[in-house]
PDB file of C-alpha atoms in Angstrom:
ATOM      1  CA  UNK A 969      26.478  17.139  -5.511  1.00 59.00           C
ATOM      2  CA  UNK A 970      23.070  18.339  -6.444  1.00 64.00           C
ATOM      3  CA  UNK A 971      20.697  19.168  -3.513  1.00 59.00           C
ATOM      4  CA  UNK A 972      17.423  17.735  -4.001  1.00 69.00           C
ATOM      5  CA  UNK A 973      15.536  19.713  -1.734  1.00 69.00           C
ATOM      6  CA  UNK A 974      16.579  23.043  -3.263  1.00 73.00           C
ATOM      7  CA  UNK A 975      15.010  24.361  -6.447  1.00 74.00           C
ATOM      8  CA  UNK A 976      16.866  26.315  -9.125  1.00 76.00           C
ATOM      9  CA  UNK A 977      16.255  29.624  -7.335  1.00 80.00           C
ATOM     10  CA  UNK A 978      17.710  28.273  -3.921  1.00 75.00           C
ATOM     11  CA  UNK A 979      14.121  27.903  -2.449  1.00 78.00           C
ATOM     12  CA  UNK A 980      13.453  24.733  -0.357  1.00 83.00           C
ATOM     13  CA  UNK A 981      10.977  22.472  -1.961  1.00 80.00           C
ATOM     14  CA  UNK A 982       9.510  18.854  -1.556  1.00 82.00           C
ATOM     15  CA  UNK A 983      11.366  16.216  -3.865  1.00 83.00           C
ATOM     16  CA  UNK A 984       8.887  15.057  -6.644  1.00 83.00           C
ATOM     17  CA  UNK A 985       9.003  11.185  -6.434  1.00 89.00           C
ATOM     18  CA  UNK A 986       5.996  10.729  -8.832  1.00 85.00           C
ATOM     19  CA  UNK A 987       8.414   9.334 -11.753  1.00 86.00           C
ATOM     20  CA  UNK A 988      10.377   7.037  -9.394  1.00 89.00           C
ATOM     21  CA  UNK A 989       9.763   3.296  -9.319  1.00 89.00           C
ATOM     22  CA  UNK A 990       8.159   1.581  -6.086  1.00 93.00           C
ATOM     23  CA  UNK A 991      10.612  -0.687  -4.402  1.00 94.00           C
ATOM     24  CA  UNK A 992      10.960  -2.570  -1.114  1.00 96.00           C
ATOM     25  CA  UNK A 993      12.742  -0.143   1.474  1.00 97.00           C
ATOM     26  CA  UNK A 994      13.908  -0.863   4.895  1.00 98.00           C
ATOM     27  CA  UNK A 995      15.798   1.203   7.496  1.00 98.00           C
ATOM     28  CA  UNK A 996      17.355   0.462  10.926  1.00 98.00           C
ATOM     29  CA  UNK A 997      18.129   3.156  13.379  1.00 98.00           C
ATOM     30  CA  UNK A 998      19.172   3.313  17.022  1.00 98.00           C
ATOM     31  CA  UNK A 999      19.160   5.399  20.156  1.00 98.00           C
ATOM     32  CA  UNK A1000      20.749   5.019  23.549  1.00 98.00           C
ATOM     33  CA  UNK A1001      19.383   6.080  26.854  1.00 98.00           C
ATOM     34  CA  UNK A1002      22.027   6.294  29.679  1.00 98.00           C
ATOM     35  CA  UNK A1003      20.618   6.427  33.134  1.00 98.00           C
ATOM     36  CA  UNK A1004      21.519   5.584  36.766  1.00 98.00           C
ATOM     37  CA  UNK A1005      21.726   1.850  37.422  1.00 98.00           C
ATOM     38  CA  UNK A1006      19.012   1.981  40.010  1.00 97.00           C
ATOM     39  CA  UNK A1007      16.670   3.431  37.383  1.00 98.00           C
ATOM     40  CA  UNK A1008      17.454   0.495  34.960  1.00 98.00           C
ATOM     41  CA  UNK A1009      16.768  -1.818  37.750  1.00 97.00           C
ATOM     42  CA  UNK A1010      13.336  -0.227  38.495  1.00 97.00           C
ATOM     43  CA  UNK A1011      12.464  -0.458  34.958  1.00 97.00           C
ATOM     44  CA  UNK A1012      13.443  -4.183  34.586  1.00 96.00           C
ATOM     45  CA  UNK A1013      11.661  -5.241  37.669  1.00 96.00           C
ATOM     46  CA  UNK A1014       8.464  -3.524  36.659  1.00 96.00           C
ATOM     47  CA  UNK A1015       8.658  -1.047  39.739  1.00 96.00           C
ATOM     48  CA  UNK A1016       8.571   2.357  37.703  1.00 95.00           C
ATOM     49  CA  UNK A1017       5.700   4.441  39.164  1.00 92.00           C
ATOM     50  CA  UNK A1018       4.301   5.314  35.615  1.00 93.00           C
ATOM     51  CA  UNK A1019       4.195   1.723  34.488  1.00 94.00           C
ATOM     52  CA  UNK A1020       5.697  -0.610  31.859  1.00 97.00           C
ATOM     53  CA  UNK A1021       8.283   1.575  30.458  1.00 98.00           C
ATOM     54  CA  UNK A1022       9.484  -0.486  27.409  1.00 98.00           C
ATOM     55  CA  UNK A1023       5.950  -1.290  26.316  1.00 98.00           C
ATOM     56  CA  UNK A1024       5.078   2.337  26.399  1.00 98.00           C
ATOM     57  CA  UNK A1025       8.255   3.390  24.620  1.00 98.00           C
ATOM     58  CA  UNK A1026       7.722   0.737  21.801  1.00 98.00           C
ATOM     59  CA  UNK A1027       4.145   1.892  21.190  1.00 98.00           C
ATOM     60  CA  UNK A1028       5.214   5.539  21.182  1.00 98.00           C
ATOM     61  CA  UNK A1029       7.881   4.865  18.637  1.00 98.00           C
ATOM     62  CA  UNK A1030       5.609   3.082  16.440  1.00 98.00           C
ATOM     63  CA  UNK A1031       3.125   5.689  16.732  1.00 98.00           C
ATOM     64  CA  UNK A1032       5.679   8.632  16.118  1.00 98.00           C
ATOM     65  CA  UNK A1033       7.022   6.760  12.861  1.00 98.00           C
ATOM     66  CA  UNK A1034       3.478   7.046  11.380  1.00 98.00           C
ATOM     67  CA  UNK A1035       3.490  10.834  11.951  1.00 98.00           C
ATOM     68  CA  UNK A1036       7.041  11.512  10.766  1.00 98.00           C
ATOM     69  CA  UNK A1037       5.778  13.391   7.665  1.00 96.00           C
ATOM     70  CA  UNK A1038       3.888  15.825  10.099  1.00 96.00           C
ATOM     71  CA  UNK A1039       7.057  16.481  11.996  1.00 95.00           C
ATOM     72  CA  UNK A1040       9.722  16.832   9.345  1.00 93.00           C
ATOM     73  CA  UNK A1041       8.663  19.435   6.753  1.00 89.00           C
ATOM     74  CA  UNK A1042       9.873  17.874   3.593  1.00 88.00           C
ATOM     75  CA  UNK A1043       9.085  14.182   4.295  1.00 92.00           C
ATOM     76  CA  UNK A1044       6.553  12.229   2.318  1.00 94.00           C
ATOM     77  CA  UNK A1045       3.642  10.459   3.810  1.00 95.00           C
ATOM     78  CA  UNK A1046       4.892   6.784   3.292  1.00 95.00           C
ATOM     79  CA  UNK A1047       2.552   3.802   3.225  1.00 97.00           C
ATOM     80  CA  UNK A1048       4.488   2.185   6.173  1.00 98.00           C
ATOM     81  CA  UNK A1049       4.366  -1.813   6.061  1.00 98.00           C
ATOM     82  CA  UNK A1050       5.888  -2.398   9.524  1.00 98.00           C
ATOM     83  CA  UNK A1051       7.735  -0.891  12.395  1.00 98.00           C
ATOM     84  CA  UNK A1052       9.523  -3.097  15.045  1.00 98.00           C
ATOM     85  CA  UNK A1053      11.214  -1.578  18.022  1.00 98.00           C
ATOM     86  CA  UNK A1054      13.588  -3.618  20.166  1.00 98.00           C
ATOM     87  CA  UNK A1055      14.401  -2.221  23.474  1.00 98.00           C
ATOM     88  CA  UNK A1056      17.252  -3.893  25.635  1.00 98.00           C
ATOM     89  CA  UNK A1057      19.306  -3.136  28.602  1.00 98.00           C
ATOM     90  CA  UNK A1058      23.083  -2.680  27.897  1.00 97.00           C
ATOM     91  CA  UNK A1059      25.095  -3.241  30.849  1.00 96.00           C
ATOM     92  CA  UNK A1060      23.857  -1.758  34.080  1.00 97.00           C
ATOM     93  CA  UNK A1061      23.146   1.899  33.125  1.00 98.00           C
ATOM     94  CA  UNK A1062      22.041   1.993  29.441  1.00 98.00           C
ATOM     95  CA  UNK A1063      19.169   1.149  27.181  1.00 98.00           C
ATOM     96  CA  UNK A1064      19.607   0.459  23.439  1.00 98.00           C
ATOM     97  CA  UNK A1065      16.643   1.137  21.196  1.00 98.00           C
ATOM     98  CA  UNK A1066      16.635  -0.411  17.761  1.00 98.00           C
ATOM     99  CA  UNK A1067      13.939   0.584  15.277  1.00 98.00           C
ATOM    100  CA  UNK A1068      13.366  -1.218  11.906  1.00 98.00           C
ATOM    101  CA  UNK A1069      10.832   0.404   9.417  1.00 98.00           C
ATOM    102  CA  UNK A1070       9.799  -1.126   6.273  1.00 98.00           C
ATOM    103  CA  UNK A1071       7.718   0.026   3.232  1.00 97.00           C
ATOM    104  CA  UNK A1072       7.205  -0.469  -0.486  1.00 97.00           C
ATOM    105  CA  UNK A1073       7.359   3.050  -1.873  1.00 96.00           C
ATOM    106  CA  UNK A1074       9.243   5.500  -4.117  1.00 94.00           C
ATOM    107  CA  UNK A1075      11.446   7.129  -1.329  1.00 93.00           C
ATOM    108  CA  UNK A1076      13.239   5.905   1.669  1.00 92.00           C
ATOM    109  CA  UNK A1077      12.087   5.212   5.211  1.00 97.00           C
ATOM    110  CA  UNK A1078      15.133   6.251   7.179  1.00 97.00           C
ATOM    111  CA  UNK A1079      13.496   9.288   8.847  1.00 97.00           C
ATOM    112  CA  UNK A1080      10.529   7.013  10.027  1.00 98.00           C
ATOM    113  CA  UNK A1081      13.009   4.601  11.596  1.00 98.00           C
ATOM    114  CA  UNK A1082      15.023   7.494  13.220  1.00 98.00           C
ATOM    115  CA  UNK A1083      11.834   9.024  14.513  1.00 98.00           C
ATOM    116  CA  UNK A1084      10.553   5.799  16.033  1.00 98.00           C
ATOM    117  CA  UNK A1085      13.977   5.309  17.951  1.00 98.00           C
ATOM    118  CA  UNK A1086      14.197   8.887  19.005  1.00 98.00           C
ATOM    119  CA  UNK A1087      10.510   9.148  20.250  1.00 98.00           C
ATOM    120  CA  UNK A1088      11.011   5.748  22.071  1.00 98.00           C
ATOM    121  CA  UNK A1089      14.007   7.277  23.849  1.00 98.00           C
ATOM    122  CA  UNK A1090      12.064  10.495  24.745  1.00 98.00           C
ATOM    123  CA  UNK A1091       9.300   8.201  26.203  1.00 98.00           C
ATOM    124  CA  UNK A1092      11.739   6.452  28.228  1.00 98.00           C
ATOM    125  CA  UNK A1093      13.115   9.673  29.646  1.00 98.00           C
ATOM    126  CA  UNK A1094       9.583  10.997  30.310  1.00 98.00           C
ATOM    127  CA  UNK A1095       8.469   7.914  32.159  1.00 97.00           C
ATOM    128  CA  UNK A1096      11.553   7.868  34.402  1.00 98.00           C
ATOM    129  CA  UNK A1097      12.478  11.649  34.895  1.00 97.00           C
ATOM    130  CA  UNK A1098      10.735  11.627  38.346  1.00 96.00           C
ATOM    131  CA  UNK A1099      13.397   9.164  39.599  1.00 96.00           C
ATOM    132  CA  UNK A1100      16.387  10.131  37.296  1.00 97.00           C
ATOM    133  CA  UNK A1101      16.771  13.703  35.829  1.00 96.00           C
ATOM    134  CA  UNK A1102      20.290  13.114  34.669  1.00 97.00           C
ATOM    135  CA  UNK A1103      19.349  10.609  31.919  1.00 98.00           C
ATOM    136  CA  UNK A1104      21.035  11.213  28.540  1.00 98.00           C
ATOM    137  CA  UNK A1105      19.816  10.358  25.076  1.00 98.00           C
ATOM    138  CA  UNK A1106      22.523   9.768  22.624  1.00 98.00           C
ATOM    139  CA  UNK A1107      23.853   7.858  19.816  1.00 97.00           C
ATOM    140  CA  UNK A1108      20.842   8.307  17.558  1.00 98.00           C
ATOM    141  CA  UNK A1109      21.813   7.236  14.033  1.00 98.00           C
ATOM    142  CA  UNK A1110      20.963   5.289  11.025  1.00 98.00           C
ATOM    143  CA  UNK A1111      22.463   1.728  11.121  1.00 98.00           C
ATOM    144  CA  UNK A1112      21.443   0.237   7.962  1.00 97.00           C
ATOM    145  CA  UNK A1113      19.140   0.991   5.004  1.00 97.00           C
ATOM    146  CA  UNK A1114      18.258  -0.967   1.713  1.00 96.00           C
ATOM    147  CA  UNK A1115      16.344  -0.259  -1.396  1.00 92.00           C
ATOM    148  CA  UNK A1116      16.158   2.766  -3.746  1.00 87.00           C
ATOM    149  CA  UNK A1117      18.598   4.255  -6.115  1.00 84.00           C
ATOM    150  CA  UNK A1118      21.427   4.561  -3.593  1.00 85.00           C
ATOM    151  CA  UNK A1119      21.210   0.993  -2.647  1.00 88.00           C
ATOM    152  CA  UNK A1120      22.455  -0.578   0.520  1.00 94.00           C
ATOM    153  CA  UNK A1121      24.085   1.362   3.415  1.00 94.00           C
ATOM    154  CA  UNK A1122      25.554  -0.317   6.314  1.00 95.00           C
ATOM    155  CA  UNK A1123      27.246   1.910   9.015  1.00 95.00           C
ATOM    156  CA  UNK A1124      30.558   0.731  10.177  1.00 88.00           C
ATOM    157  CA  UNK A1125      31.798   2.019  13.308  1.00 69.00           C
ATOM    158  CA  UNK A1126      35.391   2.866  12.416  1.00 56.00           C
TER     159      UNK A1126
END
């Protein structure tokens, strides 16, 4: 397998996408935040001292996706068409964050979806840490991606 981010001398480099064709790209990523059931109840009832946790996390995720190229050294600055975040309680002690990012460009948008889900999870942690310092962020991964040379990827949880 050829490493695209390494040049012939072994130096890290940004991949040249100049000759690649523009295509529709989409990526879906997730993150899970585990917390005390009491914390999730406070969030769902709108009683968290810092305000509307899910709305703030959604905005933070979207904003972060647009700055991915500033955070990850070899990422391209993509013309993002849309980013959607879905944040839902799972049972009594977890929140599932799903981020979907779309663009029409020469390279994939997986990192933007992963960044959106991760920063949304960090925002939930930040807004709730005063009442629950034992929260855990986990299961951050790509669920699906479409477009580009490598085609469709769908994670199966075998």
